[in-house]
PDB file of C-alpha atoms in Angstrom:
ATOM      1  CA  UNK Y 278      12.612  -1.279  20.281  1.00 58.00           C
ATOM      2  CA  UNK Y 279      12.292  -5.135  21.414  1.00 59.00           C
ATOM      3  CA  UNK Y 280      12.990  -4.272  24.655  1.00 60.00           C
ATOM      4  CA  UNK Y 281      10.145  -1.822  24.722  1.00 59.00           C
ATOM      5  CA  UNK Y 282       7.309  -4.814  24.308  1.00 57.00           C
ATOM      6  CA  UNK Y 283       5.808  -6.305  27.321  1.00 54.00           C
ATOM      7  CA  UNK Y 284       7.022  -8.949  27.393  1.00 61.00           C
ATOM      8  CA  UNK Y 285      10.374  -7.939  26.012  1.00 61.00           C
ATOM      9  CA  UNK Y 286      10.813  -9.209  22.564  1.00 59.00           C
ATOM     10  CA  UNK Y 287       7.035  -8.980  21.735  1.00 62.00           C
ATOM     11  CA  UNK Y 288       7.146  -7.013  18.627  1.00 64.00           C
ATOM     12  CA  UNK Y 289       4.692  -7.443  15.596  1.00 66.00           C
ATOM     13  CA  UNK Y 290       7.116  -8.322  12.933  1.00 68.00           C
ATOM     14  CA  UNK Y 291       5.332  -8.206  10.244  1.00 65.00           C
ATOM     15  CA  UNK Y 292       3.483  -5.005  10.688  1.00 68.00           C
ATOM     16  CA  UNK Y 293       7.302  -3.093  12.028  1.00 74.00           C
ATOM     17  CA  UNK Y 294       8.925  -4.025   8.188  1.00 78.00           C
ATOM     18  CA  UNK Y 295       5.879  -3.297   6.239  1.00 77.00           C
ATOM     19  CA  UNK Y 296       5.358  -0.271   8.487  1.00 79.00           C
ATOM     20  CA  UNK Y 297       9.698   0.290   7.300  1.00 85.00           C
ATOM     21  CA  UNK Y 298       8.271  -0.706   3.508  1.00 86.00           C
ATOM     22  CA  UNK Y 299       5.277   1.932   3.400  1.00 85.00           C
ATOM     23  CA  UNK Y 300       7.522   4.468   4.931  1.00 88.00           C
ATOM     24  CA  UNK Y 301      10.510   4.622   2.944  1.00 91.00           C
ATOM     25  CA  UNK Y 302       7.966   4.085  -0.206  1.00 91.00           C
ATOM     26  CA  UNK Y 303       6.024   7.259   1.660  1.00 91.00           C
ATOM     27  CA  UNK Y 304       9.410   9.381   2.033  1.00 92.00           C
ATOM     28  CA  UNK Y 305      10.265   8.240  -2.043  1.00 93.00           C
ATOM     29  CA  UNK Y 306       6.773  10.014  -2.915  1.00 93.00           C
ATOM     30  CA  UNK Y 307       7.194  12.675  -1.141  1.00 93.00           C
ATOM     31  CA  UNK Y 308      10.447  13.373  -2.389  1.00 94.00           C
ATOM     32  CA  UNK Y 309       8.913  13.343  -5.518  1.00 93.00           C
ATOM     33  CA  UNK Y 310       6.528  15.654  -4.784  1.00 93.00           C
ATOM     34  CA  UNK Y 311       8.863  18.178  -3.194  1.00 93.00           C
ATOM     35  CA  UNK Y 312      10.886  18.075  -6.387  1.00 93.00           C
ATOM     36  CA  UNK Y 313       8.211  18.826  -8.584  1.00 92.00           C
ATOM     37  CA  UNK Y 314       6.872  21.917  -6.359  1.00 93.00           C
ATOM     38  CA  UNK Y 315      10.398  23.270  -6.575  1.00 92.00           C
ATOM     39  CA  UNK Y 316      10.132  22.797 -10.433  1.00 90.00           C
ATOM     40  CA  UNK Y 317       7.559  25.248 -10.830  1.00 89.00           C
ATOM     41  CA  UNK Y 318       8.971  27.863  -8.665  1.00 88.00           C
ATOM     42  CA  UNK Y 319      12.105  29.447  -8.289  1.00 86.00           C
ATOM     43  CA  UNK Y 320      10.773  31.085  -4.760  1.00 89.00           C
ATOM     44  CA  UNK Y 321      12.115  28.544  -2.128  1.00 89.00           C
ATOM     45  CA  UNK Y 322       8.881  29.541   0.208  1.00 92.00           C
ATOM     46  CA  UNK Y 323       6.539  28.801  -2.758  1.00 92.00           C
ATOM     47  CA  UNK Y 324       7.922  25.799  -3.693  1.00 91.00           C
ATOM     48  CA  UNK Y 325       7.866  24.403  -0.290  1.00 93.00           C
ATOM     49  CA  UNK Y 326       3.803  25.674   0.809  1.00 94.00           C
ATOM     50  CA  UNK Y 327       2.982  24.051  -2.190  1.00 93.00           C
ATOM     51  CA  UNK Y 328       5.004  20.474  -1.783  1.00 92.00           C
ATOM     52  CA  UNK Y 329       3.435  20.735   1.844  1.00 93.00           C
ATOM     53  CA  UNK Y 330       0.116  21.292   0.273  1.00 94.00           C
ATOM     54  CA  UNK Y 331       0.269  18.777  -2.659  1.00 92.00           C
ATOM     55  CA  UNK Y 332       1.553  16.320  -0.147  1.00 91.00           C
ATOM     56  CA  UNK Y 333      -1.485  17.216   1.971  1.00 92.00           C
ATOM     57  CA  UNK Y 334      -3.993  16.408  -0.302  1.00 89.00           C
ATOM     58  CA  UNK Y 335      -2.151  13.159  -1.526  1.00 89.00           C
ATOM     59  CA  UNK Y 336      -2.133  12.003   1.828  1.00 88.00           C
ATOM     60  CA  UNK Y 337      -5.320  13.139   3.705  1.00 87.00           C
ATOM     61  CA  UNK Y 338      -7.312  14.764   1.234  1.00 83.00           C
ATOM     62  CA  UNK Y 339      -8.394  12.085  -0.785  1.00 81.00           C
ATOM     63  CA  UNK Y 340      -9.407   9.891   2.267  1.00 78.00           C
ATOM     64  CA  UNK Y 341     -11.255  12.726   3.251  1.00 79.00           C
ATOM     65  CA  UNK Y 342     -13.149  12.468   0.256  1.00 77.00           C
ATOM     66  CA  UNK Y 343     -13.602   8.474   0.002  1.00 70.00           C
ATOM     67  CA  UNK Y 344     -15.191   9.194   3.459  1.00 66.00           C
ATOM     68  CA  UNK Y 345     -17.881  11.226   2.297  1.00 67.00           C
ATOM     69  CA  UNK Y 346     -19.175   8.746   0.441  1.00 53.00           C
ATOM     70  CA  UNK Y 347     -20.152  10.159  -3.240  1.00 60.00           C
ATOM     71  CA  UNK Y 348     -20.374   6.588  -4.595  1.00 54.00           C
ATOM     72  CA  UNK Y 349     -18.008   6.047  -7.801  1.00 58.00           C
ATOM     73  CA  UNK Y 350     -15.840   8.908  -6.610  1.00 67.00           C
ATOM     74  CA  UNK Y 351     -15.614   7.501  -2.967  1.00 64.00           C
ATOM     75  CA  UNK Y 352     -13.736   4.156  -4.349  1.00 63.00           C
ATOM     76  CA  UNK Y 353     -11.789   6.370  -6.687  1.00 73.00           C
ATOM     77  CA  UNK Y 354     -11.139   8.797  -3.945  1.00 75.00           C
ATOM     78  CA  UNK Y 355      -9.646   5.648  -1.801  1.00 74.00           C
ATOM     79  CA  UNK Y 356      -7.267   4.504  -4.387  1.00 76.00           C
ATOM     80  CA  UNK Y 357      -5.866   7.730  -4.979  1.00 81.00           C
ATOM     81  CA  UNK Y 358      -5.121   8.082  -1.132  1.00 83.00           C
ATOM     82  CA  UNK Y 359      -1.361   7.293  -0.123  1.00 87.00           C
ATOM     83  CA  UNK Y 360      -2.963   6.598   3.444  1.00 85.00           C
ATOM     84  CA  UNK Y 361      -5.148   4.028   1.949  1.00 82.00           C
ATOM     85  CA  UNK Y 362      -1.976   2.269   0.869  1.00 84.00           C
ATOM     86  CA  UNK Y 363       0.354   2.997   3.464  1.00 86.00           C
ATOM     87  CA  UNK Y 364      -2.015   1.265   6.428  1.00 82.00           C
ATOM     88  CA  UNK Y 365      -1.998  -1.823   4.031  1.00 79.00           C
ATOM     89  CA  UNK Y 366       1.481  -1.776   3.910  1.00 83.00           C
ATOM     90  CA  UNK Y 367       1.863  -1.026   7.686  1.00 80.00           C
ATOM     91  CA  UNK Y 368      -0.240  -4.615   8.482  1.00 78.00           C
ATOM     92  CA  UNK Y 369       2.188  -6.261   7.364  1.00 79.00           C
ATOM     93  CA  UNK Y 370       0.530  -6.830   3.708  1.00 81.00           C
ATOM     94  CA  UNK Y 371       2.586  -6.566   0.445  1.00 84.00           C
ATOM     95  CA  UNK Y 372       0.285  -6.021  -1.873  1.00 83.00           C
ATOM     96  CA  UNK Y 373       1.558  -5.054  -5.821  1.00 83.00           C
ATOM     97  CA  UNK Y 374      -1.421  -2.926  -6.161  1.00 82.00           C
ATOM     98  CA  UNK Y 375       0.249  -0.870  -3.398  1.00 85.00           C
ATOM     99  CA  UNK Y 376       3.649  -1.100  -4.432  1.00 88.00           C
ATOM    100  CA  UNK Y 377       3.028  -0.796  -8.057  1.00 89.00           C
ATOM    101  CA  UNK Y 378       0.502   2.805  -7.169  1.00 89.00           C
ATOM    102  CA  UNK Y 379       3.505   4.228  -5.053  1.00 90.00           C
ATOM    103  CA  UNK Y 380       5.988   3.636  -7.915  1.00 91.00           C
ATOM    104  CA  UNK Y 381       3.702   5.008 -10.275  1.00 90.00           C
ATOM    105  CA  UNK Y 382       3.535   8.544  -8.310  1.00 91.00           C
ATOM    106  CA  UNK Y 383       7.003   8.552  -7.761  1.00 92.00           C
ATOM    107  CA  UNK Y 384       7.459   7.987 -11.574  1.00 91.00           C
ATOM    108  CA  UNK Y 385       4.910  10.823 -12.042  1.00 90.00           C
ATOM    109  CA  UNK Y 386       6.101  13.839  -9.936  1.00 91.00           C
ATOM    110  CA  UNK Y 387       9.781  12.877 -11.157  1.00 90.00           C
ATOM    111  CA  UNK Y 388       8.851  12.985 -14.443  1.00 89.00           C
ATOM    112  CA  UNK Y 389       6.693  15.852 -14.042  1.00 88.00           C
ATOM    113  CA  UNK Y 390       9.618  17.250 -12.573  1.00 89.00           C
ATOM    114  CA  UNK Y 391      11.848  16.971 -15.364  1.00 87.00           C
ATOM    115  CA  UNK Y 392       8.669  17.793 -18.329  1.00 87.00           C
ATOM    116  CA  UNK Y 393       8.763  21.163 -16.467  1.00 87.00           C
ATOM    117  CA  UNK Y 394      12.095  21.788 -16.375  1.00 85.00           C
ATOM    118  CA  UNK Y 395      12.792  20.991 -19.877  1.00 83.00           C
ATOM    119  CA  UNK Y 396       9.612  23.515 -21.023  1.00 83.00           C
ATOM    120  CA  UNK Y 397      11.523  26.145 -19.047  1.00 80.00           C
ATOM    121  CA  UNK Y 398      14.911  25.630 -20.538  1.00 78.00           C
ATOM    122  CA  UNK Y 399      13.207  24.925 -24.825  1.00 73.00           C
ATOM    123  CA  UNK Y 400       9.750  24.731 -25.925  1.00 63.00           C
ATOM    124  CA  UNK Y 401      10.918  22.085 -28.557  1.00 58.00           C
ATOM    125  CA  UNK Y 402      11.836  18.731 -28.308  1.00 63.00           C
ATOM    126  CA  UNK Y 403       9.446  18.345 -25.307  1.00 69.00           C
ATOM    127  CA  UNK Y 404       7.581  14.828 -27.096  1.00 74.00           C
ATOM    128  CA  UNK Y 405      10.235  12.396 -25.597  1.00 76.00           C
ATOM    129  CA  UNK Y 406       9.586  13.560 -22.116  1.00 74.00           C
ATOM    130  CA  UNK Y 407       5.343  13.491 -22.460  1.00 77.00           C
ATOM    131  CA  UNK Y 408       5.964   9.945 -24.181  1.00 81.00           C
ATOM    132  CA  UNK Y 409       7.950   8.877 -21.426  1.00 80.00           C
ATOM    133  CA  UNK Y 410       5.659  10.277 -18.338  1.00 80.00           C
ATOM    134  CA  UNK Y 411       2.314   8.926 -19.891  1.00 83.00           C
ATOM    135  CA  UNK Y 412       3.930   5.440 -21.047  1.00 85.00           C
ATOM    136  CA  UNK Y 413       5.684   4.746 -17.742  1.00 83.00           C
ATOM    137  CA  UNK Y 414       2.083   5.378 -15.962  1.00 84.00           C
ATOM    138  CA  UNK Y 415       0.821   3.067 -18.266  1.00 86.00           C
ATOM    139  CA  UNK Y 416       3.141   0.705 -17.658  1.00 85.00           C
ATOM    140  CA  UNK Y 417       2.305   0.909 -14.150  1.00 82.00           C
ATOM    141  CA  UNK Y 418      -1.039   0.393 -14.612  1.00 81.00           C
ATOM    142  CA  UNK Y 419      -0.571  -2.381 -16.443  1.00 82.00           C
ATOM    143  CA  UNK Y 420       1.449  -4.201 -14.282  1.00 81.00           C
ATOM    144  CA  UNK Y 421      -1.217  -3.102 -11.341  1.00 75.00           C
ATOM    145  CA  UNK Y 422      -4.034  -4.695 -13.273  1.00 73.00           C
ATOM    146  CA  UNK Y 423      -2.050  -7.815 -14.530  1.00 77.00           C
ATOM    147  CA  UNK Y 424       1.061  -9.199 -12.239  1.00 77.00           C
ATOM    148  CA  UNK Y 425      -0.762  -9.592  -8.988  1.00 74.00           C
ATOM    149  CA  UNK Y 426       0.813 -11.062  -6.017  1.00 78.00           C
ATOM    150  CA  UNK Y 427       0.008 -10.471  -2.114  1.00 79.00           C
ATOM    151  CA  UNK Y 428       2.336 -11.646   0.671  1.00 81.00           C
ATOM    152  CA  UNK Y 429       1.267 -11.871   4.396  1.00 79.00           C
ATOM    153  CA  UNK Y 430       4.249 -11.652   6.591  1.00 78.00           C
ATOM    154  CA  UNK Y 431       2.452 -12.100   9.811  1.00 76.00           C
ATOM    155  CA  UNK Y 432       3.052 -15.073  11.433  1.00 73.00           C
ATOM    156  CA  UNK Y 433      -0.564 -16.371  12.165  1.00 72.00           C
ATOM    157  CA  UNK Y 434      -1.314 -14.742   8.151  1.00 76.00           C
ATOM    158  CA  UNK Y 435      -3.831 -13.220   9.820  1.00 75.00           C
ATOM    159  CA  UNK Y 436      -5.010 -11.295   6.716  1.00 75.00           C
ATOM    160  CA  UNK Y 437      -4.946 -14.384   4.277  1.00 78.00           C
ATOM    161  CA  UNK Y 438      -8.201 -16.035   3.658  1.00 79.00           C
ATOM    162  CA  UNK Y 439      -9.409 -19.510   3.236  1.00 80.00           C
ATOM    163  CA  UNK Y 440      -9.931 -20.758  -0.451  1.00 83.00           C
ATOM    164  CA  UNK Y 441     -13.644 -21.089  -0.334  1.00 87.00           C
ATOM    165  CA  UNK Y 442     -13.899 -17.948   1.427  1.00 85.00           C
ATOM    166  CA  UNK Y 443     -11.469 -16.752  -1.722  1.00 85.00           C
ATOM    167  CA  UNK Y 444     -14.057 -18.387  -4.323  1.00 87.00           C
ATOM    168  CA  UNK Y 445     -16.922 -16.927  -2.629  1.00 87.00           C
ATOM    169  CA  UNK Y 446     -15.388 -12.961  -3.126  1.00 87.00           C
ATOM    170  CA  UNK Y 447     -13.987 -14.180  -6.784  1.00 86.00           C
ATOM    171  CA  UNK Y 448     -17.424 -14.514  -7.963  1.00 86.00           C
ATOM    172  CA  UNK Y 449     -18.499 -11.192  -6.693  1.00 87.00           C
ATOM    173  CA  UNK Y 450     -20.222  -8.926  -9.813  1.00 86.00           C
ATOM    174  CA  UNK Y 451     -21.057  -5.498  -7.886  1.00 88.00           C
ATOM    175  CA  UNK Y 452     -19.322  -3.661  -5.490  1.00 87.00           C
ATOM    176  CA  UNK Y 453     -20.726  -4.032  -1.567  1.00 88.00           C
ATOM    177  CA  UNK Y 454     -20.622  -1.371   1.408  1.00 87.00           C
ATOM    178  CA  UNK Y 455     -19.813  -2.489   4.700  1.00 89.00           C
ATOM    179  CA  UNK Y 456     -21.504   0.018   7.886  1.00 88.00           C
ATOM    180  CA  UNK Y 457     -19.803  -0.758  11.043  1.00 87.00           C
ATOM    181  CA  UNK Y 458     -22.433   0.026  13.695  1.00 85.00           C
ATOM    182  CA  UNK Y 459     -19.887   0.245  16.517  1.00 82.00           C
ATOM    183  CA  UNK Y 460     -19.318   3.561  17.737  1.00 79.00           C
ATOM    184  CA  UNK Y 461     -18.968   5.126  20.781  1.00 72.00           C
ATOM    185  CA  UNK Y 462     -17.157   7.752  22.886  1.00 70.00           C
ATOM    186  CA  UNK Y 463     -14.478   6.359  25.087  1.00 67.00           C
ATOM    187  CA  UNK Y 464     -14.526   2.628  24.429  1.00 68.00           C
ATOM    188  CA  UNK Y 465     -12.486   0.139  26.104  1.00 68.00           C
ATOM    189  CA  UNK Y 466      -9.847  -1.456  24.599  1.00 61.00           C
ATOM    190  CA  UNK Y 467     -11.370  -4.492  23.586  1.00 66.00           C
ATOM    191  CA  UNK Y 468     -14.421  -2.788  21.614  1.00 73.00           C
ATOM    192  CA  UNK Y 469     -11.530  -0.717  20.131  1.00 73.00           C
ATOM    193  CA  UNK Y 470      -9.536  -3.736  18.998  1.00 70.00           C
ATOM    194  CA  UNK Y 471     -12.795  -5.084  17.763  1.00 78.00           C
ATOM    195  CA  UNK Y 472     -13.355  -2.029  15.571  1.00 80.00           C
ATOM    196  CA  UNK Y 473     -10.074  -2.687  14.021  1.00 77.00           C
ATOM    197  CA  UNK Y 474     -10.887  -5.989  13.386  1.00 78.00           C
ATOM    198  CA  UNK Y 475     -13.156  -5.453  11.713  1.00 84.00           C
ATOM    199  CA  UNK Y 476     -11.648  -2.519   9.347  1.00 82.00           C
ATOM    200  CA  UNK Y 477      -9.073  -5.235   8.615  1.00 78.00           C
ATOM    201  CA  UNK Y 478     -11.352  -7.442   7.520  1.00 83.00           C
ATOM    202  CA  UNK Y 479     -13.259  -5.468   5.132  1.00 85.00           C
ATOM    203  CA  UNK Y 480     -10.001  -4.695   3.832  1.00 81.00           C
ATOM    204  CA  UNK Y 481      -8.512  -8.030   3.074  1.00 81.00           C
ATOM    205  CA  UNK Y 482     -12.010  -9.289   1.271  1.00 86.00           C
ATOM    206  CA  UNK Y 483     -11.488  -6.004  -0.636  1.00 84.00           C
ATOM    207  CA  UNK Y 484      -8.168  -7.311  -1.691  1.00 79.00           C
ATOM    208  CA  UNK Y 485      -9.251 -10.635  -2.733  1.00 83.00           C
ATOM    209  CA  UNK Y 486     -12.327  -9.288  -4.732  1.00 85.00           C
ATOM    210  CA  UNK Y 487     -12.651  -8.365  -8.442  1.00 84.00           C
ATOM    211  CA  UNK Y 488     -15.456  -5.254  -6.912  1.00 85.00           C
ATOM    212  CA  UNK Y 489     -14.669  -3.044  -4.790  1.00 85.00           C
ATOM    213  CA  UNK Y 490     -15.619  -3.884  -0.822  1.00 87.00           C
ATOM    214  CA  UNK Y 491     -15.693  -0.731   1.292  1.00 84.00           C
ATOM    215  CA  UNK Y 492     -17.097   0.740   4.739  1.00 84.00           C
ATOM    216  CA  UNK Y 493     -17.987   3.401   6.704  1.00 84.00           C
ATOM    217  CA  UNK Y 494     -19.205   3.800  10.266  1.00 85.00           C
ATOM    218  CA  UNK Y 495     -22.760   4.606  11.111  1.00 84.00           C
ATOM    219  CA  UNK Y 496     -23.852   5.103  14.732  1.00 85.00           C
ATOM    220  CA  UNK Y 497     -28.221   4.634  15.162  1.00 84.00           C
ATOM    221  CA  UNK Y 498     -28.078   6.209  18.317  1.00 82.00           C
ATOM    222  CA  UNK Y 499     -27.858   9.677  15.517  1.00 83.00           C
ATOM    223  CA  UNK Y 500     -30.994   9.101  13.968  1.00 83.00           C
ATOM    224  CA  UNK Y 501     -34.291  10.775  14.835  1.00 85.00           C
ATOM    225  CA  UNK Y 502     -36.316   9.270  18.059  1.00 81.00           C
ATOM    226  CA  UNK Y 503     -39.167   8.004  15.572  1.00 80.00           C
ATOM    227  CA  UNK Y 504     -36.905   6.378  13.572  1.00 84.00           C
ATOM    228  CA  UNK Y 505     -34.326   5.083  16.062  1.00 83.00           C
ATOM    229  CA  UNK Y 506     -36.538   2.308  17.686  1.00 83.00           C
ATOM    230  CA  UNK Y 507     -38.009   0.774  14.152  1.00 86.00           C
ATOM    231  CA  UNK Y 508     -34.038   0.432  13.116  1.00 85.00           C
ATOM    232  CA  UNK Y 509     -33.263  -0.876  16.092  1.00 84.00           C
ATOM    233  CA  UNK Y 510     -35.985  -3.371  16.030  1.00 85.00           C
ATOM    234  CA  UNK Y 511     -35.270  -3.983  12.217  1.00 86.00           C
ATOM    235  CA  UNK Y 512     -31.484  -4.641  13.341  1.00 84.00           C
ATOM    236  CA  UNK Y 513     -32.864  -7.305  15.673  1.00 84.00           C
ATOM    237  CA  UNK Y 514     -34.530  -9.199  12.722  1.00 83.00           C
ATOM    238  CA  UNK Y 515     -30.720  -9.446  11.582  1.00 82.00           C
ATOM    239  CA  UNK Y 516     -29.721 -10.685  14.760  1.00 84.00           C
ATOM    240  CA  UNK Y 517     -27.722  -7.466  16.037  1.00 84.00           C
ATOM    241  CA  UNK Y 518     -28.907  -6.971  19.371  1.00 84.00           C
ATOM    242  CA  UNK Y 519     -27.835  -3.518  21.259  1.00 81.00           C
ATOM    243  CA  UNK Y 520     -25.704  -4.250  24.594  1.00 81.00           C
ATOM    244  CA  UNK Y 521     -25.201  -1.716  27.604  1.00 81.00           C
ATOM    245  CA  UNK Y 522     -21.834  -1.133  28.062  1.00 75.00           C
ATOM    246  CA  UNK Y 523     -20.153   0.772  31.095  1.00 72.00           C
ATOM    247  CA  UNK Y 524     -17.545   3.474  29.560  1.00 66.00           C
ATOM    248  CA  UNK Y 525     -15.800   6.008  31.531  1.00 63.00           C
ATOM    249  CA  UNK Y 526     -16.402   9.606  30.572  1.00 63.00           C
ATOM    250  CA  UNK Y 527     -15.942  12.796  32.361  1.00 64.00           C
ATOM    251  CA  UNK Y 528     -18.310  12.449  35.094  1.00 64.00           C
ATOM    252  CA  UNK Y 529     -17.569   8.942  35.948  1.00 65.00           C
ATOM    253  CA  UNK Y 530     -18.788   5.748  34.674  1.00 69.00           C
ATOM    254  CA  UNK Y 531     -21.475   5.560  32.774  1.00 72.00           C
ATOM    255  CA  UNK Y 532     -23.981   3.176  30.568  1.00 77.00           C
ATOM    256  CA  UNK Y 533     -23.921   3.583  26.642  1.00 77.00           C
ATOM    257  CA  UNK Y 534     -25.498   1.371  24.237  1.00 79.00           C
ATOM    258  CA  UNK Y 535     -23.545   0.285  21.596  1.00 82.00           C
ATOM    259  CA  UNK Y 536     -24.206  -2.348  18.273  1.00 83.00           C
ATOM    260  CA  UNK Y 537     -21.265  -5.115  17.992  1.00 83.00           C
ATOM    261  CA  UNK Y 538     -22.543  -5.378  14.473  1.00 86.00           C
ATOM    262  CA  UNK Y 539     -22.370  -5.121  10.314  1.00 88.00           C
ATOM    263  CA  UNK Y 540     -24.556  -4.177   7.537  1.00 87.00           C
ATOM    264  CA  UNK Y 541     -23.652  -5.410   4.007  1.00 89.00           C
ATOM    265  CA  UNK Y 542     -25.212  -3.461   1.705  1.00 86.00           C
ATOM    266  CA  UNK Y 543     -25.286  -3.608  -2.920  1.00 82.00           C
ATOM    267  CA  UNK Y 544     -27.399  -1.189  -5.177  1.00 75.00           C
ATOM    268  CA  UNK Y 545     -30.482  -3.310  -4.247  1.00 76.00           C
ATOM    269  CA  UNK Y 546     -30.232  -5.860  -1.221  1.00 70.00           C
ATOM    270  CA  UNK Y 547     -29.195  -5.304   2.602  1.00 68.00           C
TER     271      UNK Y 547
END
């Protein structure tokens, strides 16, 4: 693998062992999952379209949802998502809300596992196993909420923040929503990297703040013509100004406006 970077030996550290981390924490609930769907089944092709299935909707489904944006149930929707933990992991981020969510599931579907199994084989004596299923979750939860720690193995720590910056999100009393204005078909690399950066950010200030901090992309470019030009004048006011860029598309290069800009919105201010 390190002689694959250009140059050789350029390889992001940090995010290749947290990628290792999220994965083998990934394959763990997984696993877990499988186990459980073969629990309630003793058809080997049921049990396996349903772990596929559950481990569908663990993994994309409730992303899927946190994009749609239903307010409460968006942020909910997020931290139920093992993507939404695995690409923190994959930075190069330890983060014990991450590891201590992942743990939880696993301690879930395996316990699940065994609370089934048990019903199947006696309908009595099944107290210890419920006591022990909703008490480790609790644990969990408890150890989520209270023993925090976050380590930034990237060399730069790139995704630590400076303490004043820290202050500023520590006295934060409502959650905010980020809307990334930069979209576009076929952009070059650097407006793509720039995207990123900016997801990244978003996310660390998230993980420094006591409210939630999320985003979504929003293109003006889709609204209606009558409306288009007053947002686009009111994004001026904010200092966003639109810039032509050249982008390659299918019948050659051509112009497309695009907005290198943010805007941070609460229940009442923008």
């Amino acid at each position: 693998i390190i002689q694959l970077g250009d140059p050789v030996g350029n390889l992001d550290q940090a995010g290749f062992f947290g990628s290792w981390i999220g994965l083998i924490m990934i394959g763990a609930v997984f696993s877990a999952v499988g186990l459980f769907a073969s629990s309630l089944t003793s058809q080997q092709v049921v049990a396996f379209v349903l772990g596929v299935f559950l481990c569908f909707v663990l993994y994309f489904g409730f992303s899927a949802l946190a994009d749609m944006q239903l307010g409460n149930l968006s942020y909910w929707a997020s931290d139920l998502s093992l993507s939404y933990h695995y690409i923190n992991l994959s930075r190069g981020v330890i983060d014990s809300s991450d590891l201590f969510f992942l743990f939880g599931m696993i301690w879930l579907f395996l316990g699940g596992s065994v609370l089934v199994l048990r019903m199947k084989k006696t309908a009595a004596h099944i107290a210890k196993p419920w006591i022990f299923l909703f008490g480790g979750i609790v644990v969990f939860a408890l150890l989520a909420q209270f023993l925090n720690f976050r380590i930034d193995l990237t060399e730069d720590k790139r995704y630590s923040l400076h303490p004043a910056t820290e202050e500023v999100l520590s006295e934060l009393t409502e959650p905010l929503h980020v809307e990334i204005l930069l979209m576009g078909e076929n952009l070059p690399g650097g407006m793509r990297r720039l995207q990123k950066s900016m997801e990244e950010t978003v996310m660390t200030f998230n993980a420094y703040s006591p409210e939630k901090i999320t985003y979504s992309y929003y293109d003006p470019l889709t609204l209606p013509e009558d409306e288009r030009v007053d947002f686009i004048l009111s994004l001026a006011d904010y200092g966003i100004n639109p810039v032509n860029l050249a982008v390659m598309r299918d019948a050659g290069q051509q112009e497309q406006l695009i907005f290198p800009g943010i805007l941070v919105s609460n229940a009442e201010y923008e």
